[in-house]
N, CA, C and O atoms as a GROMACS GRO file, in nm:
protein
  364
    1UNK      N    1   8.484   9.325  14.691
    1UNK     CA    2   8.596   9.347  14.601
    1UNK      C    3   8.706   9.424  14.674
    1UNK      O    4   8.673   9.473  14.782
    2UNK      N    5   8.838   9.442  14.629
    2UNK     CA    6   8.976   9.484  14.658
    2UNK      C    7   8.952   9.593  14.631
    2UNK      O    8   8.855   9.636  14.567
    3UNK      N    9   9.043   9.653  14.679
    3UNK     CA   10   9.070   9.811  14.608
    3UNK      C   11   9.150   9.815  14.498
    3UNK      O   12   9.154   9.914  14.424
    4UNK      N   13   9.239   9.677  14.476
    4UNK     CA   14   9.330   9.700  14.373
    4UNK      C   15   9.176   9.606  14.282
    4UNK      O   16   9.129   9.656  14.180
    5UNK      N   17   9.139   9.521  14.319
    5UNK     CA   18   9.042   9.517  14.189
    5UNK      C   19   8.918   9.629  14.125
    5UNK      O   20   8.868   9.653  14.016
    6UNK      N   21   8.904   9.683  14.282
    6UNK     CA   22   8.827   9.784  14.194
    6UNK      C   23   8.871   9.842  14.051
    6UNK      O   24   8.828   9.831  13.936
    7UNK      N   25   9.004   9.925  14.131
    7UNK     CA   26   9.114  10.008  14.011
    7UNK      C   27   9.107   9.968  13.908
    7UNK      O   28   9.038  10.036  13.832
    8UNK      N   29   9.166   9.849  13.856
    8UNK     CA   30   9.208   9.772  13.797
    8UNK      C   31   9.096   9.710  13.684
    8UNK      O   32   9.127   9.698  13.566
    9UNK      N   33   8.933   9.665  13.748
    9UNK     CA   34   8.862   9.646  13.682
    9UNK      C   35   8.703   9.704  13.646
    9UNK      O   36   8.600   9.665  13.591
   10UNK      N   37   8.756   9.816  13.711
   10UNK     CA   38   8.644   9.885  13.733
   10UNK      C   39   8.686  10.041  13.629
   10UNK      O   40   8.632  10.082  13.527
   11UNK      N   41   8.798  10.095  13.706
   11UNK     CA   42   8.793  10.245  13.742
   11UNK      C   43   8.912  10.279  13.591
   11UNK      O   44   8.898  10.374  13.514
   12UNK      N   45   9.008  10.187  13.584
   12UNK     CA   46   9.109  10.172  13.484
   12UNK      C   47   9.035  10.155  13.329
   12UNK      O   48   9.074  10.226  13.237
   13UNK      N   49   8.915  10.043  13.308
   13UNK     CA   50   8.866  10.069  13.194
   13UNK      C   51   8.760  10.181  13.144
   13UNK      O   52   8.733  10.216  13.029
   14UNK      N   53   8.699  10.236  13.293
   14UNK     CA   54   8.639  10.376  13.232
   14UNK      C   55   8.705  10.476  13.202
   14UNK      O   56   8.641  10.571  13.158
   15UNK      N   57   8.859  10.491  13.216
   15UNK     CA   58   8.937  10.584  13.207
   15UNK      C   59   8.989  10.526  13.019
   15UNK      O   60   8.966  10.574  12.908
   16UNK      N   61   9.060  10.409  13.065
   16UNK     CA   62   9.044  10.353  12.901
   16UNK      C   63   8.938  10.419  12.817
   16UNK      O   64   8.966  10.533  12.779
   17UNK      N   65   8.844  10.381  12.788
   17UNK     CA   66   8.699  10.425  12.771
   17UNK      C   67   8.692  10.579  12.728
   17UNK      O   68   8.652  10.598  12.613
   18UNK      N   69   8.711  10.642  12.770
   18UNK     CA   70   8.689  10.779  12.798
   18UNK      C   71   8.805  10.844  12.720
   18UNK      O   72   8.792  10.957  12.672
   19UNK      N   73   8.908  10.778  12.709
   19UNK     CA   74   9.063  10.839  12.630
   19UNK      C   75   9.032  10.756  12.512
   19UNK      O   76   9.080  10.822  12.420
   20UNK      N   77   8.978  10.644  12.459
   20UNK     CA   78   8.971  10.612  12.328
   20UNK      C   79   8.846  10.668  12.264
   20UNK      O   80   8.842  10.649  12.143
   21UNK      N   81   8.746  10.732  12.315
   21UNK     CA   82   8.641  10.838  12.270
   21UNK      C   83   8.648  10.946  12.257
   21UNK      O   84   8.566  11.005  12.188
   22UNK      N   85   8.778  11.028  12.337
   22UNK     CA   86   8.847  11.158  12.295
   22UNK      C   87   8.927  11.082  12.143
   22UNK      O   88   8.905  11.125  12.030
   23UNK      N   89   8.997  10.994  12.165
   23UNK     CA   90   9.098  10.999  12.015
   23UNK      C   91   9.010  10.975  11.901
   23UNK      O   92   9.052  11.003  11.788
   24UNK      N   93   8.904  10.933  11.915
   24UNK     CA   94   8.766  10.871  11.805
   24UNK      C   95   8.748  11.052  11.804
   24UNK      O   96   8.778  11.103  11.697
   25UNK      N   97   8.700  11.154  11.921
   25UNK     CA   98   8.654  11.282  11.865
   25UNK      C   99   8.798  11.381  11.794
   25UNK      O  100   8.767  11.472  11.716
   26UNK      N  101   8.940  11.360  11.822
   26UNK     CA  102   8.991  11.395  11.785
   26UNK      C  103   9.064  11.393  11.643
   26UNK      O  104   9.120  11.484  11.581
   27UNK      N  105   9.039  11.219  11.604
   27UNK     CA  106   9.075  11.190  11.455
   27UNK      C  107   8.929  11.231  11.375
   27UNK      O  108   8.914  11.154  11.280
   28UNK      N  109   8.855  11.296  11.382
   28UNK     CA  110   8.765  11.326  11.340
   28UNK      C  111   8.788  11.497  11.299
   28UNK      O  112   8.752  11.550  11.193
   29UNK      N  113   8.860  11.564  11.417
   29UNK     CA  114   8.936  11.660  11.373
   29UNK      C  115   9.064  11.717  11.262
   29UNK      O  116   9.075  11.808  11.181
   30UNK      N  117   9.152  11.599  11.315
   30UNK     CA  118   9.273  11.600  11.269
   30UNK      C  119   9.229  11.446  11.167
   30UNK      O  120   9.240  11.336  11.219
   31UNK      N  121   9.191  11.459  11.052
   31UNK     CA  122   9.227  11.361  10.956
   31UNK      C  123   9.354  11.325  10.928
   31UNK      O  124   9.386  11.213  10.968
   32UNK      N  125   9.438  11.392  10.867
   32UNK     CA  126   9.579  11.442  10.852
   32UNK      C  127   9.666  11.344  10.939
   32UNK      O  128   9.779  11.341  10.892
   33UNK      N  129   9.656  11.270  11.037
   33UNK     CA  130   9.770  11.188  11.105
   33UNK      C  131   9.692  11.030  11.135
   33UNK      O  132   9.695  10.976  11.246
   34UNK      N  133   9.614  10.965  11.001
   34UNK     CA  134   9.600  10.821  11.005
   34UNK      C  135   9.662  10.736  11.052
   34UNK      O  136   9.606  10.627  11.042
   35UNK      N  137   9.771  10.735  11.109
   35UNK     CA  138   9.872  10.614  11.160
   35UNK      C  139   9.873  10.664  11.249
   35UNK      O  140   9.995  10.652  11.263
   36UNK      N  141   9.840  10.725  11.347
   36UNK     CA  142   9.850  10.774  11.496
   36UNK      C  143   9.694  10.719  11.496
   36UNK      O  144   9.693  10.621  11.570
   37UNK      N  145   9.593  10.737  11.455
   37UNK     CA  146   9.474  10.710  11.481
   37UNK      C  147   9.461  10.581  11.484
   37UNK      O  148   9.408  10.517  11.575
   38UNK      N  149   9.531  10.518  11.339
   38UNK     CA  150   9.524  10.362  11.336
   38UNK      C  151   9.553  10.301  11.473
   38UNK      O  152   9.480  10.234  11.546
   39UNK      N  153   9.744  10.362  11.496
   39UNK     CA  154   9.779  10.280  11.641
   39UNK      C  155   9.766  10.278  11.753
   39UNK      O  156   9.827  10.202  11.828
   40UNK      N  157   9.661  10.383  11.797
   40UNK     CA  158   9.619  10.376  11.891
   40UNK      C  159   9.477  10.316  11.900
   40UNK      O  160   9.424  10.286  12.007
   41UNK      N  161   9.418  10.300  11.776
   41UNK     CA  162   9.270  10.212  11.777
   41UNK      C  163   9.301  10.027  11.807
   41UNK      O  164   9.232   9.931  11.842
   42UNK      N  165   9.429  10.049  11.772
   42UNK     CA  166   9.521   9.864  11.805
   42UNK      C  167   9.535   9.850  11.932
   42UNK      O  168   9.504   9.760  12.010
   43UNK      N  169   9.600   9.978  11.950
   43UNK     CA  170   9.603   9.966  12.117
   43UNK      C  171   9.514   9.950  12.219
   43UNK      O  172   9.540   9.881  12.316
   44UNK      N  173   9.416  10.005  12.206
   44UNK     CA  174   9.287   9.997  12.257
   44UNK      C  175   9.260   9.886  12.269
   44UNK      O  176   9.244   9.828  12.376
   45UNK      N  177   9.249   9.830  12.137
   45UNK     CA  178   9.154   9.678  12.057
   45UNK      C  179   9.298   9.587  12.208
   45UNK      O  180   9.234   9.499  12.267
   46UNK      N  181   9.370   9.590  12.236
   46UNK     CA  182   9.466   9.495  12.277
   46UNK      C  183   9.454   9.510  12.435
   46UNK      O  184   9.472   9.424  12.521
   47UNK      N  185   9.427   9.608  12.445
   47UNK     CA  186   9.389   9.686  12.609
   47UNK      C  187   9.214   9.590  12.654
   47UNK      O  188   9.197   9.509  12.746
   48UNK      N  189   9.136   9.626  12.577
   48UNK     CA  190   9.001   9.555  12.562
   48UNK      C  191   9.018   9.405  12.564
   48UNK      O  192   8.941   9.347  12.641
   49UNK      N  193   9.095   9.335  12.502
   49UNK     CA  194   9.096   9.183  12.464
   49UNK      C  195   9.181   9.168  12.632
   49UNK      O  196   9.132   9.080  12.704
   50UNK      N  197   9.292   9.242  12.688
   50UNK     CA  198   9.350   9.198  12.775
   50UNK      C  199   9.262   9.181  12.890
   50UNK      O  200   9.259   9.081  12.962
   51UNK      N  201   9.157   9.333  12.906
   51UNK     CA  202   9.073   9.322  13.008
   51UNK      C  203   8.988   9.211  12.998
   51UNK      O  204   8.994   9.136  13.096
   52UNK      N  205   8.916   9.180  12.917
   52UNK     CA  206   8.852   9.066  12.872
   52UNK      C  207   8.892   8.943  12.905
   52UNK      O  208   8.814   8.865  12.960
   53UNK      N  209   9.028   8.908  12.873
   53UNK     CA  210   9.093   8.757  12.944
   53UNK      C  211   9.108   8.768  13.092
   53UNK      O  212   9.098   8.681  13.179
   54UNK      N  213   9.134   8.890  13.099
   54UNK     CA  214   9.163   8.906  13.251
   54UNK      C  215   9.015   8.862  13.341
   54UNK      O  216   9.014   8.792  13.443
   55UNK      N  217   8.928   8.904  13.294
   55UNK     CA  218   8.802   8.923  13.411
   55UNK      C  219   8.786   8.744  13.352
   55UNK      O  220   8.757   8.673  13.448
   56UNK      N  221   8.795   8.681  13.247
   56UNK     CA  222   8.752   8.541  13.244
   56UNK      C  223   8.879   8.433  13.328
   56UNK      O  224   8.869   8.314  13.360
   57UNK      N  225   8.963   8.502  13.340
   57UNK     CA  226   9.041   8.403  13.416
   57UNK      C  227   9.024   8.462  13.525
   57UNK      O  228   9.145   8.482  13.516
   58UNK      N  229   8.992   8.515  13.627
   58UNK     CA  230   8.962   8.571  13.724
   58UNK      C  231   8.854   8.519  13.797
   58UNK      O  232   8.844   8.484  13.914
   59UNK      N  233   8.734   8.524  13.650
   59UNK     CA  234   8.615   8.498  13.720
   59UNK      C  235   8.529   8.365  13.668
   59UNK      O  236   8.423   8.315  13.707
   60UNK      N  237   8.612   8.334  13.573
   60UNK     CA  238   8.600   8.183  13.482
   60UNK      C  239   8.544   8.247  13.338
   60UNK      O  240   8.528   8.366  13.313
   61UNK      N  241   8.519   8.135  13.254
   61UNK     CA  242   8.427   8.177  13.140
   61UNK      C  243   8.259   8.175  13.179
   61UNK      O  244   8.177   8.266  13.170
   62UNK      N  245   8.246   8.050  13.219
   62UNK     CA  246   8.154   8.080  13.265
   62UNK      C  247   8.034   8.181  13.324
   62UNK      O  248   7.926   8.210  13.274
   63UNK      N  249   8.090   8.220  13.440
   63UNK     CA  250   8.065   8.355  13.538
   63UNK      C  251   8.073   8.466  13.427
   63UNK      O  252   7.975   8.530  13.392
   64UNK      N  253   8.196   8.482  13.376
   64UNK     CA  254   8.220   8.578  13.266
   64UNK      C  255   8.039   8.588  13.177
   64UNK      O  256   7.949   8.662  13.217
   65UNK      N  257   8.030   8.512  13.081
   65UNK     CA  258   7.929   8.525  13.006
   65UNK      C  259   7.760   8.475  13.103
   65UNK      O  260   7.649   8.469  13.049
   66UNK      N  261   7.791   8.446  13.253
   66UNK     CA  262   7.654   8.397  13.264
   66UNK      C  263   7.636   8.480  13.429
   66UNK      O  264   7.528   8.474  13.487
   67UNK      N  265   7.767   8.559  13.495
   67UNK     CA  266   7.753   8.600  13.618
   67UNK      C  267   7.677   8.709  13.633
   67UNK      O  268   7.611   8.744  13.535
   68UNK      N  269   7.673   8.754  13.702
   68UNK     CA  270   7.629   8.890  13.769
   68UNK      C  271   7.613   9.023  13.674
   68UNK      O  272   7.528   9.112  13.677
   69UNK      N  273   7.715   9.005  13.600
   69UNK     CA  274   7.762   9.125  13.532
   69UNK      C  275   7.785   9.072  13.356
   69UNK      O  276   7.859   9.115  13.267
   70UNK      N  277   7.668   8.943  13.359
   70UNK     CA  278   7.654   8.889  13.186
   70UNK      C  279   7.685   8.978  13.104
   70UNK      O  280   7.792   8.987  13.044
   71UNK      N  281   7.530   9.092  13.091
   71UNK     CA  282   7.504   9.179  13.037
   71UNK      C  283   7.605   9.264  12.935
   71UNK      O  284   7.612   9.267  12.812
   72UNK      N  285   7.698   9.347  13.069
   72UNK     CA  286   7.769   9.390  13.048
   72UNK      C  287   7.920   9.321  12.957
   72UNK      O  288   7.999   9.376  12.880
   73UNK      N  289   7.912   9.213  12.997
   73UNK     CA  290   8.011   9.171  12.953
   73UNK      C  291   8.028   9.076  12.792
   73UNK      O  292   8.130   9.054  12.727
   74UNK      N  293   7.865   9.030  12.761
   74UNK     CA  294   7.795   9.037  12.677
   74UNK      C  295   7.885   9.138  12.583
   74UNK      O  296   7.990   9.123  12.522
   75UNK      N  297   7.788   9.255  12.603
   75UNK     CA  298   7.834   9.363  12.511
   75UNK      C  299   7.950   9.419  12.484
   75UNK      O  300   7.980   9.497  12.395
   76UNK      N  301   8.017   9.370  12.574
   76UNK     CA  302   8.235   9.394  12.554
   76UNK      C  303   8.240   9.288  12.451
   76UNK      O  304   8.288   9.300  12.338
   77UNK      N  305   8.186   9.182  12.503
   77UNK     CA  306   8.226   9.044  12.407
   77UNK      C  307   8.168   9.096  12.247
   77UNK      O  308   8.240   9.080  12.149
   78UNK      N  309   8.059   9.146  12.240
   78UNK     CA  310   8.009   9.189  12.084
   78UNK      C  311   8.082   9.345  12.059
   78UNK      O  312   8.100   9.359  11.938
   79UNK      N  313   8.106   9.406  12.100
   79UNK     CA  314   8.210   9.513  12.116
   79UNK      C  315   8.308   9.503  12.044
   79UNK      O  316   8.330   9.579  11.949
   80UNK      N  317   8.402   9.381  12.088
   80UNK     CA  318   8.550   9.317  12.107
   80UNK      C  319   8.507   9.218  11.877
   80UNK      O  320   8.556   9.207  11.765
   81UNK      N  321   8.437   9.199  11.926
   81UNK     CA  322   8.431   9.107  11.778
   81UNK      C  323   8.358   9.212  11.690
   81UNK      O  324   8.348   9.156  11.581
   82UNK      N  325   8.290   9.360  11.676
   82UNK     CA  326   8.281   9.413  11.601
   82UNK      C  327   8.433   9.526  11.566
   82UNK      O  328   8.476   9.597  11.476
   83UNK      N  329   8.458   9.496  11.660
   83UNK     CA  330   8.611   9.605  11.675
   83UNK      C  331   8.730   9.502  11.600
   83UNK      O  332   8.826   9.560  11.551
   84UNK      N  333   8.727   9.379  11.593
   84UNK     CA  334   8.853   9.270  11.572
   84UNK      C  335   8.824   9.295  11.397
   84UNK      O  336   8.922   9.306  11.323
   85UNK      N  337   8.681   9.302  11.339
   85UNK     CA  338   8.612   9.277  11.226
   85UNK      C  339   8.661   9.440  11.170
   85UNK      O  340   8.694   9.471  11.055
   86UNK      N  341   8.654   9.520  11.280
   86UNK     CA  342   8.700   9.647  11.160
   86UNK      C  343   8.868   9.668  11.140
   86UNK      O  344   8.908   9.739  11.048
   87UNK      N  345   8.943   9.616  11.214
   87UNK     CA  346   9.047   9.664  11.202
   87UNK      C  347   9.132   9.585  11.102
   87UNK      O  348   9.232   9.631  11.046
   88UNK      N  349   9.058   9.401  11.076
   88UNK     CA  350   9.111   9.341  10.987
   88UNK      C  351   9.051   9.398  10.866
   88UNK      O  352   9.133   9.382  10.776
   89UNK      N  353   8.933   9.465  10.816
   89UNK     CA  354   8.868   9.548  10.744
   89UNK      C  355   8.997   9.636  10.682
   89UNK      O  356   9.068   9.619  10.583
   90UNK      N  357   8.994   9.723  10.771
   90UNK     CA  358   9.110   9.856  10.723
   90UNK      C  359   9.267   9.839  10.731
   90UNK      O  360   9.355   9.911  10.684
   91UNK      N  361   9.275   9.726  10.803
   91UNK     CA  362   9.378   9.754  10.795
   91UNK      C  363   9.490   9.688  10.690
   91UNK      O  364   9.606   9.728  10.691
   0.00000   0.00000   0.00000
C-alpha cells in the first residue's frame, strides 16, 4: 500500500471513528443542542457511505465484500444499513 492510501484508508477513518464516539459521549452530556448532534450524526453517516464507495471502487465490489479484509468490511456494510435505518427513523 501507498502512504497516501494508508492515510486515507486506514488512518483517516480511525480518526473519523474516534471523533464520532466523542460526539455520541458528548450528546449524552449536553442533551440541550439536538441539531448539532443530529448534523453531525449525517455527517458521519455521509463520511462512512463515502469511505465505503471509495474502497469498492478502488478495490471492486467484489474484493470489497469477499477480499482480504471481508470481515471487516462486512460489518461497515451492516454498520452503514443500521445507521441509514436510524436516521430515516428520527429524523
Amino acid at each position: 500500500k501507498s502512504v497516501v492510501s494508508i492515510i486515507v484508508l486506514d488512518v483517516l477513518p480511525a480518526i473519523v471513528i474516534l471523533a464520532n464516539s466523542l460526539c455520541l459521549w458528548f450528546s449524552l452530556d449536553y442533551p440541550g443542542t439536538p441539531r448539532l448532534w443530529e448534523s453531525l450524526e449525517v455527517a458521519f453517516f455521509f463520511f462512512y457511505i463515502t469511505e465505503m464507495g471509495l474502497k469498492m471502487r478502488l478495490f471492486g465490489v467484489k474484493d470489497y465484500f469477499h477480499g482480504e479484509d471481508r470481515w471487516w468490511n462486512r460489518f461497515d456494510f451492516a454498520c452503514l444499513i443500521m445507521m441509514c435505518f436510524d436516521l430515516i427513523v428520527t429524523m
